[in-house]
XYZ file of C-alpha atoms in Angstrom:
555
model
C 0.000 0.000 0.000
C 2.918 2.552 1.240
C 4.251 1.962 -2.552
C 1.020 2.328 -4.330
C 0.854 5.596 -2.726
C 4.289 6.538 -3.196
C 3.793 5.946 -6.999
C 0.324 7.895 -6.741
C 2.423 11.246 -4.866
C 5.314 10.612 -7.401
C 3.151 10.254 -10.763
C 0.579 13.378 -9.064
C 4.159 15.330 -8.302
C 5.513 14.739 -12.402
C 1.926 15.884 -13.726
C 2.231 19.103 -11.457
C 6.054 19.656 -12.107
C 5.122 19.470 -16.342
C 2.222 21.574 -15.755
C 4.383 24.066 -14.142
C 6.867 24.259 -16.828
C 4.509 24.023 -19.491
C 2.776 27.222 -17.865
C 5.504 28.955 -16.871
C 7.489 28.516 -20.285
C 4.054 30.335 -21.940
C 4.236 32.829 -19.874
C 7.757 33.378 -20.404
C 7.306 33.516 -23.997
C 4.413 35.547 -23.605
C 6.299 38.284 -21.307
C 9.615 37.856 -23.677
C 7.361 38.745 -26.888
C 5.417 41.488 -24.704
C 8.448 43.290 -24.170
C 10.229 42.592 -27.707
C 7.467 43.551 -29.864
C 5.743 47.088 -30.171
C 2.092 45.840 -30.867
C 1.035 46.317 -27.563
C 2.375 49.817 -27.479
C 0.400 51.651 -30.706
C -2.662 53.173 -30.036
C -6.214 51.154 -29.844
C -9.854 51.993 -29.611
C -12.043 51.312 -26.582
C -13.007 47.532 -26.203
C -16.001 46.980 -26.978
C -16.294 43.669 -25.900
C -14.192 40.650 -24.600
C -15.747 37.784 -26.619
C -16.424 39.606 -29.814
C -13.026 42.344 -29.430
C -13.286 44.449 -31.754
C -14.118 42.639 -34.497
C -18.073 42.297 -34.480
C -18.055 46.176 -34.356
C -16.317 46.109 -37.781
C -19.054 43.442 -39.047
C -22.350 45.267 -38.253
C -20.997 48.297 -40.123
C -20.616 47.838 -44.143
C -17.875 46.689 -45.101
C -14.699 48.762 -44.252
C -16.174 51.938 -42.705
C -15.616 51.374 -39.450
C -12.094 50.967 -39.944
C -12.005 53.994 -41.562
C -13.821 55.764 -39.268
C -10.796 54.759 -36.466
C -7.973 55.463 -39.776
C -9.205 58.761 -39.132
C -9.558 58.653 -35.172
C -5.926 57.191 -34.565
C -4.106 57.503 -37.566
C -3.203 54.811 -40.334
C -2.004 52.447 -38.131
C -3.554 50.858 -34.991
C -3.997 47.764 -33.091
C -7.503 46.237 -32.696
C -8.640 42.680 -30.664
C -9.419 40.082 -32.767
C -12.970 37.954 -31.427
C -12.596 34.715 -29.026
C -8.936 36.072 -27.845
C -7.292 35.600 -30.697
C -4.895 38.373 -29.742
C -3.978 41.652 -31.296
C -4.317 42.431 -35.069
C -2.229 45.527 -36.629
C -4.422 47.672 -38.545
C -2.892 49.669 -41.275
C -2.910 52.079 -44.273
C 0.821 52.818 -43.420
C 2.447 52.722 -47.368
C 5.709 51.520 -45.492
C 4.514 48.436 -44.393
C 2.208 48.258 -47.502
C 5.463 48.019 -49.359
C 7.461 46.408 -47.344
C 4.718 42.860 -46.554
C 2.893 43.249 -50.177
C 5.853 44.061 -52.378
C 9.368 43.216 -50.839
C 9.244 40.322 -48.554
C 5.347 39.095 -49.754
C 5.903 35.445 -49.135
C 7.127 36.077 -45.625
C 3.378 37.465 -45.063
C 1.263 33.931 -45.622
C -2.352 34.655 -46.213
C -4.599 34.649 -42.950
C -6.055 31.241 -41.828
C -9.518 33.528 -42.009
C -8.592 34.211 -45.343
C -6.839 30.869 -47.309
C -9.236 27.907 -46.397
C -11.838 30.295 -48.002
C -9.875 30.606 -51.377
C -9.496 26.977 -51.088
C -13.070 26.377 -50.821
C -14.116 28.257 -53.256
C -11.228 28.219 -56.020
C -8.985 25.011 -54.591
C -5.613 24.823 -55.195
C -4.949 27.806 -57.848
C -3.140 30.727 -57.989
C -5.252 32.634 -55.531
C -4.403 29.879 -53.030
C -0.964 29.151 -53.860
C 2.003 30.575 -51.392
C 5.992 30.312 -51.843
C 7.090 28.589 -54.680
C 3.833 27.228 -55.807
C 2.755 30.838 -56.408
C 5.905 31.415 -58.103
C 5.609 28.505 -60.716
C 1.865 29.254 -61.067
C 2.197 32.998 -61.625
C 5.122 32.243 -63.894
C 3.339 29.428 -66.668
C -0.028 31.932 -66.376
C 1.438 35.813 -67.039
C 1.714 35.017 -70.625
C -2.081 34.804 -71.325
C -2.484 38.078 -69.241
C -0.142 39.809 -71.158
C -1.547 43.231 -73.127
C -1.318 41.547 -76.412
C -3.344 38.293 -75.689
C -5.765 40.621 -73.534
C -5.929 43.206 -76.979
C -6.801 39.693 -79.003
C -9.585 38.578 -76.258
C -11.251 42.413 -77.296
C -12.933 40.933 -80.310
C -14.789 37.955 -78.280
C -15.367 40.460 -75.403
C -17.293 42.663 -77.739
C -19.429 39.963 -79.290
C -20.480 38.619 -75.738
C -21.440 42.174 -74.707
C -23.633 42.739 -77.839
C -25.217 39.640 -76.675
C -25.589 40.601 -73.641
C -26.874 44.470 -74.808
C -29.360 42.804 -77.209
C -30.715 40.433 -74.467
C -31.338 43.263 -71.655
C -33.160 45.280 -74.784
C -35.479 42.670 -75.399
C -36.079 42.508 -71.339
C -36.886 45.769 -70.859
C -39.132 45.907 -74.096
C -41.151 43.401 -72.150
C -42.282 45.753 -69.350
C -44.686 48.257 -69.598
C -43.560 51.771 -70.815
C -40.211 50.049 -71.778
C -39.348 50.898 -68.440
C -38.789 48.933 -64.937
C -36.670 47.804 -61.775
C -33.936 45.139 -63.545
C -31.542 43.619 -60.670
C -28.019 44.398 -62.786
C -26.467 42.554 -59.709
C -27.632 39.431 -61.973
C -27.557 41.057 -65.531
C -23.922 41.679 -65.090
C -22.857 38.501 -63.709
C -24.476 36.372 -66.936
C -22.399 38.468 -68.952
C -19.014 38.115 -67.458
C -19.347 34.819 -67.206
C -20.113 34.354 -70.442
C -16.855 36.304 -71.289
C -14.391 34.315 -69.119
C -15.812 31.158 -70.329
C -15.269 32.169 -73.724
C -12.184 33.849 -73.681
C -10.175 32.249 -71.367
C -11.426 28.337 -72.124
C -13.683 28.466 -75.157
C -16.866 27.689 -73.375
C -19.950 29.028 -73.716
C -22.356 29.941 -70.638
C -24.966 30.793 -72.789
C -25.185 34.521 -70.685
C -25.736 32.213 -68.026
C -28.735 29.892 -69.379
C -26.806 26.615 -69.776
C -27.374 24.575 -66.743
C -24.074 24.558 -65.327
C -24.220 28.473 -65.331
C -27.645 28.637 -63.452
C -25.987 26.625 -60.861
C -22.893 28.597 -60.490
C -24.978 31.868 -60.641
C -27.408 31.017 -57.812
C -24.548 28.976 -55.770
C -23.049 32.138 -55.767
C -25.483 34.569 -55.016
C -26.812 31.800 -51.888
C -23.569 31.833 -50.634
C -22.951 35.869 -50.965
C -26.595 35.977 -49.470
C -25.029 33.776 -46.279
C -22.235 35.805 -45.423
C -24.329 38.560 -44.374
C -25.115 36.692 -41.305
C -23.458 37.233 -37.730
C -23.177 33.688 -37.990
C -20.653 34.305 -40.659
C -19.119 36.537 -38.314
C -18.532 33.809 -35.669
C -17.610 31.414 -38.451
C -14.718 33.551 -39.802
C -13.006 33.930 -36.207
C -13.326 30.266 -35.906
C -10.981 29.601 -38.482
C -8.650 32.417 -37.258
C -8.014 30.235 -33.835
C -9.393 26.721 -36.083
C -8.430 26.305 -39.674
C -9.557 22.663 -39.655
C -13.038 23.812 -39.547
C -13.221 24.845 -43.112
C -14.024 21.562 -43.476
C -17.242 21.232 -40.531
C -20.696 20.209 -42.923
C -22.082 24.319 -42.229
C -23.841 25.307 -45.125
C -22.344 28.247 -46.245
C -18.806 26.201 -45.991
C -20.839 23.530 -48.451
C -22.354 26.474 -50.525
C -18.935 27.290 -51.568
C -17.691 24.238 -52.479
C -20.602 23.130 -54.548
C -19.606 26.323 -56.846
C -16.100 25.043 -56.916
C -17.373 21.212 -57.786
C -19.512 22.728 -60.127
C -17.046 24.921 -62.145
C -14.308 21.610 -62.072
C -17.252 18.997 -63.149
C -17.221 21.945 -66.364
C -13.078 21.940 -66.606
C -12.313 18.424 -66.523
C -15.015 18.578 -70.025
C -12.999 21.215 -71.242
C -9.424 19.621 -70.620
C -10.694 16.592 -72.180
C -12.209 18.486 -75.293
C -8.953 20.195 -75.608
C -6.469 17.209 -75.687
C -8.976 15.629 -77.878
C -9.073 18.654 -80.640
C -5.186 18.428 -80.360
C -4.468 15.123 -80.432
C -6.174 14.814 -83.987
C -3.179 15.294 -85.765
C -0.958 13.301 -82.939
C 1.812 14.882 -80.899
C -0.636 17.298 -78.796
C 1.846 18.410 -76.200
C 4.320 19.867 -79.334
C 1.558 22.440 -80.216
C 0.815 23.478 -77.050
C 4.624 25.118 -77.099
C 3.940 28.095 -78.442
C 0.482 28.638 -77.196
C -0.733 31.653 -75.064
C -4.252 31.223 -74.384
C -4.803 30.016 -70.836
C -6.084 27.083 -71.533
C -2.838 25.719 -73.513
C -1.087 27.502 -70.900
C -2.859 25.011 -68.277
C -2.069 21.917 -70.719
C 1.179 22.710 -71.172
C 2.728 22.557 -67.943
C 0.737 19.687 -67.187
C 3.218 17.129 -69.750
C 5.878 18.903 -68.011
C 8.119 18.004 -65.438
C 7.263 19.797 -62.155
C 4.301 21.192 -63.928
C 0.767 21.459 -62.593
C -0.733 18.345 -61.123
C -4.039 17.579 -62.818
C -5.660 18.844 -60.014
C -4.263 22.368 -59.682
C -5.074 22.559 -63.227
C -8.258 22.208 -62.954
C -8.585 24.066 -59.757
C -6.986 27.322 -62.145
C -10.077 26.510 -64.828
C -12.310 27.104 -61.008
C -9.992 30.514 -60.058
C -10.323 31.825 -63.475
C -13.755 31.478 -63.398
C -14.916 32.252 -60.148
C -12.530 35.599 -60.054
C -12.868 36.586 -63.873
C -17.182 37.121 -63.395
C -17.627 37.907 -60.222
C -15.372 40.688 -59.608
C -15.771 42.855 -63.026
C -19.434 42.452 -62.674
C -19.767 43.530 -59.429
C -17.718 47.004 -59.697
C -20.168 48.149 -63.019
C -23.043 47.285 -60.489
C -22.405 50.148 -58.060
C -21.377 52.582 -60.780
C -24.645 52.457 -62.368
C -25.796 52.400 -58.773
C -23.885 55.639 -57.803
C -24.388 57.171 -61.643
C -28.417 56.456 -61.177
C -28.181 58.721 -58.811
C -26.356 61.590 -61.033
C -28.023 61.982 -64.544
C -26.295 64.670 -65.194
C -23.389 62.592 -65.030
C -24.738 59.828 -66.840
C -25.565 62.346 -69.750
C -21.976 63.955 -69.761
C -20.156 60.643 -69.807
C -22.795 59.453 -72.981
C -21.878 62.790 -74.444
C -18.244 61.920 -74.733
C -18.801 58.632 -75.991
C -21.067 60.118 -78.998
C -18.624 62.783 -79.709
C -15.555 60.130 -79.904
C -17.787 58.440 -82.515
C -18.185 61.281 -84.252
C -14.994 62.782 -84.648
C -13.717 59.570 -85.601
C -16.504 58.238 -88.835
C -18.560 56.451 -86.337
C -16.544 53.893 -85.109
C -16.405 52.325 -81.273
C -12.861 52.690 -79.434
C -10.617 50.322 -79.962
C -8.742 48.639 -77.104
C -6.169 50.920 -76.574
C -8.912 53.154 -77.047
C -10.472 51.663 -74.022
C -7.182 51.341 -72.320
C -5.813 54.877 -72.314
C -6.205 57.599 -70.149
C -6.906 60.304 -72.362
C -8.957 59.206 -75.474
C -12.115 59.116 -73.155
C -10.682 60.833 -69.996
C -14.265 60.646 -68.177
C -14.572 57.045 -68.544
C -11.274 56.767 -67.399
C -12.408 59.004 -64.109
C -15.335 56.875 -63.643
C -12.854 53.483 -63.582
C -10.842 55.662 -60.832
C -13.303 56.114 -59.314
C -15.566 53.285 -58.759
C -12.150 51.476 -57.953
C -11.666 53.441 -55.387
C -14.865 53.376 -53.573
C -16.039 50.016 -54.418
C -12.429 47.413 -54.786
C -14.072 44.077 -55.651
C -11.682 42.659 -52.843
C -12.475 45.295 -50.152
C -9.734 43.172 -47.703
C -6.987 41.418 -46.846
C -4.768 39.979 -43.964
C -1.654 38.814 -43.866
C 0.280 36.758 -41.388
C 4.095 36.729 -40.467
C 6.296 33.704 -41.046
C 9.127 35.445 -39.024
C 9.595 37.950 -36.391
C 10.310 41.199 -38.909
C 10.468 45.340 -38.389
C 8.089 47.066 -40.278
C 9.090 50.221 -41.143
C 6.641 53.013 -40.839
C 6.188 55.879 -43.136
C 3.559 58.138 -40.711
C 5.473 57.640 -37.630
C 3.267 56.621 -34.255
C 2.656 57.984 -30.950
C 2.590 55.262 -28.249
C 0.263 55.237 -25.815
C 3.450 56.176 -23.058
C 4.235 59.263 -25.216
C 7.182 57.559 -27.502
C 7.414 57.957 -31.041
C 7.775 54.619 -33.416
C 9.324 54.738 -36.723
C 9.305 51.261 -37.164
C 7.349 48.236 -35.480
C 9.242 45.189 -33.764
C 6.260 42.341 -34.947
C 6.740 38.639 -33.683
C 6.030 35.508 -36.241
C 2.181 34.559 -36.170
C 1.511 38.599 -36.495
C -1.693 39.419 -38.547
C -1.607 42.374 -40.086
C -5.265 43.412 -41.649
C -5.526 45.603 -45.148
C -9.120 47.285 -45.123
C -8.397 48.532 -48.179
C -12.166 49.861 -49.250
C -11.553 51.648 -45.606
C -8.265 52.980 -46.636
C -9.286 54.423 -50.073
C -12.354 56.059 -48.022
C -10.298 57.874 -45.300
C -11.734 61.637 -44.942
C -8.096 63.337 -44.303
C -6.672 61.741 -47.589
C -9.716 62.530 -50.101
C -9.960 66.166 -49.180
C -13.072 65.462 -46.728
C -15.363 64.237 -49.198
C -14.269 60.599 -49.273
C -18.000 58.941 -49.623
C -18.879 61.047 -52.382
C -18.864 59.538 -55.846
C -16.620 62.331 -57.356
C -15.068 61.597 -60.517
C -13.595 64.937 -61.527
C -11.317 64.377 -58.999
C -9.130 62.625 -61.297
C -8.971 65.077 -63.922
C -5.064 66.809 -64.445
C -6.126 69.465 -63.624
C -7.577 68.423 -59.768
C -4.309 66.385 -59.228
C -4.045 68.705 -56.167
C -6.840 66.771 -54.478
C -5.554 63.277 -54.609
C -3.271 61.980 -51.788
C 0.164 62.478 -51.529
C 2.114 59.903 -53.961
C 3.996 59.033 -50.963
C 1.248 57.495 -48.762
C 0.142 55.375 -51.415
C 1.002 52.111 -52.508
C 4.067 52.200 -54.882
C 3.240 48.720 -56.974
C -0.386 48.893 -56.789
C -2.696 49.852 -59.735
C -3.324 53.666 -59.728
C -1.324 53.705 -56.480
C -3.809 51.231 -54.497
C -4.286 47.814 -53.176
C -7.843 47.290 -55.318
C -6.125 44.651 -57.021
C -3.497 43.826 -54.852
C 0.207 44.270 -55.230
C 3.697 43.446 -56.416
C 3.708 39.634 -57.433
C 0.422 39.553 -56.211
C -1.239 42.054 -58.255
C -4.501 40.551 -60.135
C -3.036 39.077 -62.740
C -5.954 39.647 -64.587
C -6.397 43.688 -63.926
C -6.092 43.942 -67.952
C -8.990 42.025 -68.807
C -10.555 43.902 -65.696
C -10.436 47.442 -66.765
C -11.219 46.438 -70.786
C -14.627 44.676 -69.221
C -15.544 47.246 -67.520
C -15.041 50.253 -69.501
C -16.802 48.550 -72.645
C -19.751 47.165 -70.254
C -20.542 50.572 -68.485
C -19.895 52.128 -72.227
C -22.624 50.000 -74.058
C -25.249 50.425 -71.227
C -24.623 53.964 -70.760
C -24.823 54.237 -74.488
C -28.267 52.197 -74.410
C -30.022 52.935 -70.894
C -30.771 55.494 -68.570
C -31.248 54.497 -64.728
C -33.092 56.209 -62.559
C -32.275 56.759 -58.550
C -34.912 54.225 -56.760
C -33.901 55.809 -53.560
C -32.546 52.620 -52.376
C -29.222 52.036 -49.807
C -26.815 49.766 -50.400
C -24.669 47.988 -47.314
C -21.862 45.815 -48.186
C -19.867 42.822 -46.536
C -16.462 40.683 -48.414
C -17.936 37.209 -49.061
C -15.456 36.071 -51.630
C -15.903 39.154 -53.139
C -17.637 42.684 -52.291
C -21.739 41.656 -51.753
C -24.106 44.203 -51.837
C -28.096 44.206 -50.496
C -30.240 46.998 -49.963
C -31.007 48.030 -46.032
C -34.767 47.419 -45.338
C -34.756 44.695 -48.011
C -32.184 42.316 -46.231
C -34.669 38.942 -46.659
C -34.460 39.416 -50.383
C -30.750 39.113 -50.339
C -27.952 40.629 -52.777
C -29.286 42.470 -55.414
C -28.971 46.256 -57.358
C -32.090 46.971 -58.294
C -31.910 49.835 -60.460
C -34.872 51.797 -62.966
C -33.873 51.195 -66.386
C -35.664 52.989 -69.701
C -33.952 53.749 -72.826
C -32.075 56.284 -74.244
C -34.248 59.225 -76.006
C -32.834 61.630 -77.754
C -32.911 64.680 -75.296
C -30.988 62.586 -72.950
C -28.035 61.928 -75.143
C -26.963 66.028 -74.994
């Protein structure tokens, strides 16, 4: 018995020694962090809670203005809780760090855990996904087919689907009574860019979204954008922060997604197979494929190559290209004819340009450097700016360290002990958030008007109201993070900006629409979701009063 207990007091005395350590080595590495990291130093507001931190605040709001709102409280960089404890997450508009995690040292700064299992869901294992040296051989095979010439030779095919498209939304509205009524372009828009990315990128038709597989992916991804509205989204989202296995729990926005993404490969594997067929007429398939630039070939090539793509990440590019090539271009026209339906003067300046372009030049449409340039149609161009800038189809980001780093700072910060930081000590595991619809709506930068859809602002001769060049982000598009940066600028942005200058161009051209009065609130779910407040049960949508174009409205 006396040696029973012995062992009892002896194995009890080990499990409270370990548990000791175990604490006491946390806590050590929690002080030694503490006190070699600034985090905890930069300024933070007021907690609202200590389940949600400060995150849940950020939610209710639409998406990004209540980080703005504390840009312009605290400055462009602060420190706010993350929900369930997660710790401290480094908020910033800083164009130092911007630089120095999104352009120099990007694949040091791993996508968030919030962030990745979502792209996988959705997209699998494509370039969107990919980190390190799998985004480096992906970016690499794929940056020919995004080049300016193959984007100048998808023009053609991008017209013809938008004519379809045009002609289609005619016949709609003829339908209605007066030739005039409420059309949700939310929807309009995203049968059309599908259509285009189908076509363009792997020779597939949608139908402007009628085929069957296109119905599902439309209304897959509209349940799923729908969803994400939710607080329950909210909760699911800092989950995966502390739990990335749980992008794989049976919740049914988690299963929405992936149904899109089975969807869209159940259509690629038929279009891989259709390709090597077509090649493989005249034998020796993988020969031809050399010299190809198309994305497709692209895809096919690397596949018969050694330390190519695996089948699977080659069809899980078909599912990026897809998923990001409609959904994004579609959704920034959306809230430009939202914002422009509210100013018809605007609308009847901008169709004023395009009829005088056609006139001065025998009544032809721009070509695509037409398009493309800043000064052949410079209020088009002002538009792009600005519905960019307001409305970035991906709104945010976060980033996490692989390594303790420094972050240099180009707006220095005021600790909350009175020091002044030019630079931020960060530990590995750091998340560092991007609210970048937030950042490109911050008052003090946008001369106080920020929410206003202001287009002029753009024009030479306003250049005095833009930001300084120096707080802005130096590889970005137009000096932002709308589509990313660096290496991971949208390798797509091309395509992008030709879509939606010829889209807005042909419907301004065609339609007038009419302010219903409506608000619009937005959250990210995949990409920037809009609904109308008061109307939340009918989910996203931009309903907007279409007629056509009469004469006195053209001048």
């Amino acid at each position: 018995m006396s040696s029973a207990l012995s062992t009892s007091v002896s194995i009890s005395t080990l499990i409270s020694t370990g548990l000791g350590i175990y604490l006491s080595s946390k806590a050590a590495k929690y002080l030694y962090d503490y006190y070699t990291a600034d985090v905890h130093s930069i300024p933070s507001p007021p907690l609202p809670s200590w389940i949600w931190g400060h995150e849940m605040k950020g939610f209710l709001r639409s998406c990004g203005m209540q980080y703005r709102d504390w840009f312009d409280q605290y400055g462009t960089t602060y420190r706010y809780k993350a929900a369930l404890g997660a710790g401290d997450i480094i908020c910033t508009a800083d164009a130092g760090i911007i630089n120095h995690v999104l352009t120099k040292n990007v694949y040091d700064y791993e996508k968030s855990p919030m962030i990745r299992p979502v792209a996988e869901r959705l997209v699998g294992h494509g370039l969107v996904w990919a980190e390190g040296n799998d985004h480096k051989l992906q970016r690499n095979l794929l940056n020919p087919a995004f080049s300016i010439e193959n984007v100048r030779n998808m023009a053609p095919t991008v017209q013809e689907c938008n004519e379809r498209f045009i002609t289609a939304l005619e016949n709609h509205l003829l339908t209605q009574p007066e030739a005039t009524g409420v059309v949700d372009v939310q929807e309009w828009t995203a049968k059309l860019t599908l259509d285009i990315i189908g076509r363009v990128g792997f020779g597939h038709d949608f139908q402007l979204g009628q085929s069957p597989e296109a119905l599902r992916i439309l209304e897959g991804w509209k349940n799923q954008a729908t969803m994400g509205f939710d607080k329950s989204a909210m909760l699911g989202m800092a989950l995966l922060r502390l739990f990335p296995a749980l992008s794989s729990a049976p919740v049914a926005a988690l299963k929405a997604q992936e149904e899109i993404r089975e969807t869209i490969k159940s259509i690629a594997r038929g279009i891989v197979q259709e390709a090597r067929e077509n090649l493989a007429e005249d034998g020796g398939w993988g020969e031809k494929v050399k010299g190809a630039t198309d994305i497709i070939s692209l895809l096919l090539r690397s596949s018969v190559t050694d330390n190519g793509l695996t089948e699977d990440e080659l069809l899980d590019n078909i599912v990026t290209f897809v998923v990001a090539g409609h959904e994004t271009s579609s959704g920034t026209v959306n809230y430009t004819l939202y914002e422009l339906a509210k100013q018809p003067e605007l609308q009847t300046q901008l169709r004023r340009e395009l009829a005088e372009f056609r006139t001065e030049h025998g009544g032809r449409e721009p070509t695509f450097e037409e398009y493309m340039s800043g000064n052949k149609l410079p209020l088009l161009d002002a538009i792009t700016k600005e519905a960019l800038r307001m409305y970035p189809a991906a709104p945010q980001t976060e980033r996490i360290a692989t390594k303790d780093d420094v972050l240099p700072l180009r707006n220095p910060i005021t600790t909350t002990d009175g020091k002044t930081l030019t630079e931020l000590r960060i530990k590995k595991g750091q998340s560092i958030f991007f609210p970048v619809l937030g950042m490109n709506r911050i008052n003090s930068r946008w001369t106080n008007d920020a929410d206003v859809f202001r287009p002029s602002r753009w024009f030479p001769e306003n250049a005095h109201e833009l930001p300084d060049k120096s707080q802005l982000a130096s590889a970005g598009w137009n000096g932002s993070l709308v589509f990313s940066a660096g290496v991971r600028l949208c390798i797509g942005y091309r395509l992008a900006l030709y879509e939606f200058k010829i889209i807005l161009a042909s419907m301004i051209r065609r339609f007038v629409f009419h302010d219903e009065g409506i608000k619009l609130e937005f959250k990210q779910v995949g990409s920037l979701q809009p609904r109308v407040v008061g109307r939340e049960s009918e989910g996203v949508q931009v309903p907007i009063r279409m007629s056509f174009v009469q004469e006195e409205d053209e001048f």
